[in-house]
Structures are given as structure tokens and as C-alpha cells.
Short mmCIF file of C-alpha atoms and ligand atoms in Angstrom, two decimals:
data_model
loop_
_atom_site.label_atom_id
_atom_site.label_comp_id
_atom_site.label_asym_id
_atom_site.label_seq_id
_atom_site.Cartn_x
_atom_site.Cartn_y
_atom_site.Cartn_z
CA UNK A 1 7.08 17.18 4.06
CA UNK A 2 10.17 16.81 6.27
CA UNK A 3 13.56 16.52 4.63
CA UNK A 4 16.72 16.18 6.71
CA UNK A 5 20.06 16.27 4.91
CA UNK A 6 23.72 16.17 5.94
CA UNK A 7 22.93 16.53 9.63
CA UNK A 8 25.97 16.75 11.89
CA UNK A 9 25.18 17.22 15.56
CA UNK A 10 26.44 16.50 19.05
CA UNK A 11 27.00 17.88 22.50
CA UNK A 12 29.69 20.53 22.92
CA UNK A 13 32.72 19.40 20.99
CA UNK A 14 31.57 15.76 20.91
CA UNK A 15 30.03 14.86 17.56
CA UNK A 16 27.32 12.18 17.79
CA UNK A 17 25.63 12.36 14.36
CA UNK A 18 27.49 12.23 11.08
CA UNK A 19 25.88 13.22 7.79
CA UNK A 20 22.43 11.91 8.78
CA UNK A 21 19.64 12.20 6.24
CA UNK A 22 16.01 11.04 6.15
CA UNK A 23 12.65 12.19 4.89
CA UNK A 24 8.99 11.81 5.84
CA UNK A 25 6.05 12.33 3.50
CA UNK A 26 2.51 13.48 4.37
CA UNK A 27 0.64 10.70 6.15
CA UNK A 28 3.73 8.55 6.36
CA UNK A 29 5.16 6.84 9.43
CA UNK A 30 8.91 6.35 9.54
CA UNK A 31 10.79 4.45 12.20
CA UNK A 32 14.21 5.49 13.42
CA UNK A 33 15.81 2.37 14.76
CA UNK A 34 19.07 1.54 16.48
CA UNK A 35 20.59 0.30 19.69
CA UNK A 36 21.39 2.14 22.92
CA UNK A 37 23.37 5.30 22.33
CA UNK A 38 23.24 5.04 18.52
CA UNK A 39 22.08 8.66 18.21
CA UNK A 40 18.32 8.32 17.64
CA UNK A 41 17.27 10.79 20.34
CA UNK A 42 20.02 13.18 19.28
CA UNK A 43 18.62 13.10 15.73
CA UNK A 44 15.12 14.10 16.86
CA UNK A 45 16.51 16.72 19.26
CA UNK A 46 18.31 18.26 16.29
CA UNK A 47 15.05 18.29 14.30
CA UNK A 48 13.03 19.88 17.13
CA UNK A 49 15.70 22.46 17.94
CA UNK A 50 16.45 21.13 21.42
CA UNK A 51 20.06 21.01 20.28
CA UNK A 52 21.57 23.23 17.62
CA UNK A 53 23.03 21.12 14.79
CA UNK A 54 26.65 21.73 13.82
CA UNK A 55 25.59 21.72 10.16
CA UNK A 56 22.97 20.31 7.82
CA UNK A 57 19.48 21.05 6.67
CA UNK A 58 16.06 20.37 8.23
CA UNK A 59 13.25 21.46 5.91
CA UNK A 60 9.54 21.28 6.65
CA UNK A 61 7.42 21.82 3.54
CA UNK A 62 10.39 23.58 1.94
CA UNK A 63 11.04 25.95 4.88
CA UNK A 64 14.48 25.71 6.46
CA UNK A 65 14.26 25.14 10.22
CA UNK A 66 17.85 24.17 11.00
CA UNK A 67 19.24 26.48 13.67
CA UNK A 68 15.82 27.92 14.57
CA UNK A 69 14.65 27.98 18.19
CA UNK A 70 12.53 25.07 19.44
CA UNK A 71 9.51 27.37 19.90
CA UNK A 72 9.64 28.38 16.21
CA UNK A 73 9.90 24.73 15.20
CA UNK A 74 6.93 23.87 17.42
CA UNK A 75 4.94 26.71 15.83
CA UNK A 76 5.87 25.32 12.39
CA UNK A 77 4.02 22.11 13.34
CA UNK A 78 6.60 19.67 14.68
CA UNK A 79 5.51 18.31 18.07
CA UNK A 80 7.49 15.76 20.03
CA UNK A 81 6.32 13.37 22.72
CA UNK A 82 9.55 13.16 24.70
CA UNK A 83 11.14 10.03 26.08
CA UNK A 84 10.03 9.88 29.72
CA UNK A 85 6.82 11.84 28.95
CA UNK A 86 7.53 15.00 31.00
CA UNK A 87 4.06 15.75 32.33
CA UNK A 88 3.30 18.27 35.05
CA UNK A 89 2.67 15.69 37.74
CA UNK A 90 0.90 18.00 40.23
CA UNK A 91 -1.50 19.25 37.58
CA UNK A 92 -4.62 17.38 36.54
CA UNK A 93 -4.98 15.39 33.34
CA UNK A 94 -7.21 18.16 31.95
CA UNK A 95 -4.69 20.89 32.82
CA UNK A 96 -1.89 18.93 31.17
CA UNK A 97 -3.98 18.41 28.03
CA UNK A 98 -4.96 22.08 27.91
CA UNK A 99 -1.26 23.01 27.78
CA UNK A 100 -1.01 21.22 24.44
CA UNK A 101 -3.16 23.93 22.83
CA UNK A 102 -0.36 26.47 22.53
CA UNK A 103 -1.38 28.03 19.20
CA UNK A 104 -4.50 30.14 18.56
CA UNK A 105 -5.80 27.48 16.13
CA UNK A 106 -5.30 24.70 18.69
CA UNK A 107 -6.96 26.81 21.43
CA UNK A 108 -9.97 27.45 19.22
CA UNK A 109 -10.31 23.75 18.51
CA UNK A 110 -9.61 22.56 22.07
CA UNK A 111 -13.14 21.27 22.94
CA UNK A 112 -13.30 19.15 19.78
CA UNK A 113 -9.71 17.96 20.17
CA UNK A 114 -10.40 16.92 23.77
CA UNK A 115 -13.46 14.97 22.68
CA UNK A 116 -11.38 13.18 20.03
CA UNK A 117 -8.64 12.36 22.53
CA UNK A 118 -11.14 10.94 25.01
CA UNK A 119 -12.41 8.82 22.11
CA UNK A 120 -8.89 7.54 21.39
CA UNK A 121 -8.08 7.01 25.05
CA UNK A 122 -11.32 6.48 27.02
CA UNK A 123 -9.35 6.02 30.23
CA UNK A 124 -8.34 9.67 30.15
CA UNK A 125 -11.97 10.77 30.11
CA UNK A 126 -12.48 8.93 33.40
CA UNK A 127 -9.45 10.62 34.95
CA UNK A 128 -9.67 14.26 33.81
CA UNK A 129 -9.59 15.63 37.36
CA UNK A 130 -6.86 13.35 38.64
CA UNK A 131 -3.28 14.60 39.21
CA UNK A 132 -1.17 13.35 36.28
CA UNK A 133 1.52 12.05 38.66
CA UNK A 134 -0.93 9.55 40.14
CA UNK A 135 -1.65 7.86 36.78
CA UNK A 136 -0.06 4.61 35.69
CA UNK A 137 2.87 4.81 33.30
CA UNK A 138 0.68 3.80 30.37
CA UNK A 139 -1.96 6.40 31.21
CA UNK A 140 0.74 9.06 31.51
CA UNK A 141 2.00 8.13 28.06
CA UNK A 142 -1.57 8.49 26.75
CA UNK A 143 -1.76 11.99 28.26
CA UNK A 144 1.57 12.87 26.64
CA UNK A 145 0.40 11.66 23.21
CA UNK A 146 -3.00 13.34 23.58
CA UNK A 147 -1.34 16.60 24.65
CA UNK A 148 0.85 16.48 21.54
CA UNK A 149 -2.16 15.81 19.26
CA UNK A 150 -4.08 18.73 20.84
CA UNK A 151 -1.30 20.96 19.46
CA UNK A 152 -2.52 20.01 15.93
CA UNK A 153 0.91 18.91 14.68
CA UNK A 154 1.82 18.30 11.04
CA UNK A 155 4.59 16.01 12.23
CA UNK A 156 4.39 14.01 15.45
CA UNK A 157 7.57 12.59 16.92
CA UNK A 158 7.20 9.68 19.34
CA UNK A 159 10.44 9.00 21.21
CA UNK A 160 10.56 5.47 22.61
CA UNK A 161 6.84 5.09 23.36
CA UNK A 162 7.39 1.48 24.39
CA UNK A 163 9.83 2.35 27.17
CA UNK A 164 8.66 0.66 30.36
CA UNK A 165 5.08 0.15 29.16
CA UNK A 166 2.91 -2.93 28.82
CA UNK A 167 2.71 -4.13 25.18
CA UNK A 168 -1.05 -3.56 24.91
CA UNK A 169 -0.70 0.09 25.95
CA UNK A 170 2.02 0.57 23.35
CA UNK A 171 -0.24 -1.05 20.74
CA UNK A 172 -3.07 1.38 21.64
CA UNK A 173 -0.76 4.36 21.23
CA UNK A 174 0.69 3.14 17.94
CA UNK A 175 -2.81 2.43 16.66
CA UNK A 176 -3.88 6.01 17.39
CA UNK A 177 -0.78 7.38 15.61
CA UNK A 178 -1.40 5.02 12.67
CA UNK A 179 -5.03 6.09 12.40
CA UNK A 180 -4.14 9.79 12.47
CA UNK A 181 -1.50 9.25 9.77
CA UNK A 182 -3.69 7.26 7.41
CA UNK A 183 -6.99 9.13 7.95
CA UNK A 184 -5.80 12.69 8.53
CA UNK A 185 -2.41 12.82 6.80
CA UNK A 186 -0.40 13.30 10.01
CA UNK A 187 3.27 12.45 9.49
CA UNK A 188 4.93 10.45 12.26
CA UNK A 189 8.51 9.74 13.29
CA UNK A 190 8.68 6.76 15.60
CA UNK A 191 11.94 6.37 17.51
CA UNK A 192 12.08 2.84 18.85
CA UNK A 193 14.38 0.18 20.22
CA UNK A 194 11.61 -2.38 19.83
CA UNK A 195 12.25 -3.06 16.16
CA UNK A 196 9.45 -5.62 15.77
CA UNK A 197 6.83 -3.17 17.03
CA UNK A 198 8.27 -0.24 15.08
CA UNK A 199 8.37 -2.11 11.77
CA UNK A 200 4.87 -3.44 12.44
CA UNK A 201 3.56 0.14 12.36
CA UNK A 202 5.94 2.13 10.15
CA UNK A 203 5.89 2.42 6.35
CA UNK A 204 9.66 2.84 6.15
CA UNK A 205 12.60 2.93 8.49
CA UNK A 206 16.16 4.08 9.01
CA UNK A 207 18.70 2.20 11.10
CA UNK A 208 21.19 4.44 12.89
CA UNK A 209 24.47 2.90 14.01
CA UNK A 210 27.32 4.87 15.54
CA UNK A 211 25.64 8.12 14.60
CA UNK A 212 25.26 7.32 10.89
CA UNK A 213 22.38 5.97 8.81
CA UNK A 214 23.56 2.40 8.26
CA UNK A 215 20.46 1.15 6.41
CA UNK A 216 17.11 2.38 5.16
CA UNK A 217 14.17 0.88 3.34
CA UNK A 218 10.54 -0.08 3.54
CA UNK A 219 9.39 -1.87 6.69
CA UNK A 220 9.28 -5.10 4.71
CA UNK A 221 12.80 -4.62 3.31
CA UNK A 222 14.17 -3.97 6.79
CA UNK A 223 12.26 -6.86 8.38
CA UNK A 224 13.79 -9.27 5.88
CA UNK A 225 17.27 -7.73 5.86
CA UNK A 226 19.87 -10.20 7.18
CA UNK A 227 21.73 -7.60 9.26
CA UNK A 228 18.49 -6.31 10.85
CA UNK A 229 17.37 -9.87 11.55
CA UNK A 230 20.66 -10.76 13.22
CA UNK A 231 21.38 -7.50 15.07
CA UNK A 232 17.89 -6.38 16.09
CA UNK A 233 15.39 -9.17 15.74
CA UNK A 234 17.50 -11.98 17.17
CA UNK A 235 16.69 -14.36 14.29
P1 ATP B 301 18.79 5.28 23.60
O1 ATP B 301 17.91 4.40 22.80
O2 ATP B 301 19.64 4.55 24.60
O3 ATP B 301 18.11 6.49 24.16
P2 ATP B 301 19.84 6.86 21.41
O4 ATP B 301 20.09 6.18 20.12
O5 ATP B 301 18.63 7.70 21.52
O6 ATP B 301 19.92 5.81 22.57
P3 ATP B 301 21.25 9.25 22.06
O7 ATP B 301 20.49 9.56 23.29
O8 ATP B 301 21.01 10.06 20.85
O9 ATP B 301 21.13 7.72 21.70
O10 ATP B 301 22.80 9.32 22.45
C1 ATP B 301 23.83 9.24 21.47
C2 ATP B 301 25.17 9.56 22.14
O11 ATP B 301 25.15 10.92 22.61
C3 ATP B 301 25.48 8.71 23.35
O12 ATP B 301 26.86 8.37 23.30
C4 ATP B 301 25.21 9.61 24.52
O13 ATP B 301 26.04 9.33 25.60
C5 ATP B 301 25.49 10.99 23.98
N1 ATP B 301 24.64 12.00 24.63
C6 ATP B 301 23.29 12.01 24.71
N2 ATP B 301 22.85 13.09 25.38
C7 ATP B 301 23.94 13.78 25.76
C8 ATP B 301 24.16 15.01 26.48
N3 ATP B 301 23.14 15.73 26.94
N4 ATP B 301 25.44 15.40 26.68
C9 ATP B 301 26.48 14.68 26.19
N5 ATP B 301 26.35 13.52 25.49
C10 ATP B 301 25.12 13.09 25.28
#
């Protein structure tokens, strides 16, 4: 469903990504792995149009999106949960969730989508009227994921969901993403520094080092790869 090829991208004249390529199928979860500053976030920013790639191709279901504006890419069905969540902290949980329904289809389905999200994250149902800024970090991440799902994405991008959160909250979030992928065919890109967690959830993964894809394979292949074990799993 998503096919990225020959992606070169960066900031101003500084190139960060070199000839990056990866693909995601319907209902598949891929992990994009790598250390600090490897270029993972830059890769997803290039996919979502937050930065304009220098060159390359980003195709969703055969439609070229490279160079399109982020709004057009969102409308095409690619929704990102950004690193750091970016909620409207003064607004209530409900108001934040409502903002996820940006398309007519998502607006029409909002009551059902909300019910589903409260099912996935019961804690949100108890806090609908509370200002989002007063929630715990884990609850805020749940709002961010729920808001993205309310947009009815074809492809959900989770950028560092484990950042600063308790492991059980991260597990809950990954479980929801896994369920949506396997039951409803949602495709997921999981950007993670926590390689153990990422490979525990993903079907396949790509390791980015110095802005290039250094390795790719199934989760099992990567878990047992000597370089991955040494560099990322500490074994
Ligand atoms: P982390 O896991 O630490 O977030 P990452 O793999 O996501 O790392 P990126 O955020 O993609 O890494 O950063 C890759 C490189 O691009 C880094 O050298 C970083 O300093 C640089 N970079 C990121 N954002 C910008 C920006 N807005 N302007 C200039 N350089 C940037």
C-alpha cells in the first residue's frame, strides 16, 4: 500500500536521508529502527509532507504523494501521531478527539469511532471533560493515538510512542495498533528506539543508520541478526 523509493531528504542544504526505501502492505506493521539522530523522524516527515523531499517517490496505493502538501497526504489517509503528542492542552479530551475527525467520512462516523476509542482506552471515557494538559503522559499519548484513529487512516504512523512512558502504557498502545492492523487491515509504521518492543509488535523492520537503510528483514530475522543484537539489543 505504501511504497517509498530513492528518498533523499534533509533540512535546507543539509542532506539527512540517502536513497531510503521501504514498503508497507495492508494490515502490516513495520518498524523503523535506529539510534539517536539516525534519520527516522526525518523519514516519516518526508512521507507525511512535513518536509519536502529533495527527490524520490512516496506512493500510496499507486498514487504519487512525494512533494504534495501535508494536508493532501492526510486526506489520502496517512495520519501521524507525532513524537511529543502535540495535543491542545487547554482543550478537553473530547475536543481534542473531535479534531481528529477532519474528513466528512470521519465526521459522519465520529460517535461510533469515539465509542471504539473509549473501548480501547477506558481511561479516556472517564476523562472526556478534563483539559488534555492535566492528563498523565500516558493518557495524553492515548488521546493522541485515539485522535489519529478517529481520522480513519489507511496508514498510521506512530513516532516514538515509548518516549517517556511507562512500559505498560506503551504495551496498551501497541496492542491497540496491532489489533487494528490484524482485524481491520490498518497499516502501521512504528518508529522506535526501543528495538525489543518494536520487534515484539512489528511484522518486519528497517534499521536506519547515518540516514541510510542499513538492514531490513522480518522481525525474527532482525532479532537474531548479530549486528542488531550487538548494536541495539545489548546482547
Ligand atoms: P531520534 O530518535 O533522536 O529522534 P531520529 O532518527 O528520529 O532520532 P531525526 O530527527 O530524523 O533522527 O534527525 C536526523 C538528523 O537530522 C539529525 O542529525 C538532526 O540533527 C537533523 N535534524 C532533525 N531535524 C532538523 C531540523 N528541523 N533542522 C535541521 N536539522 C535537523
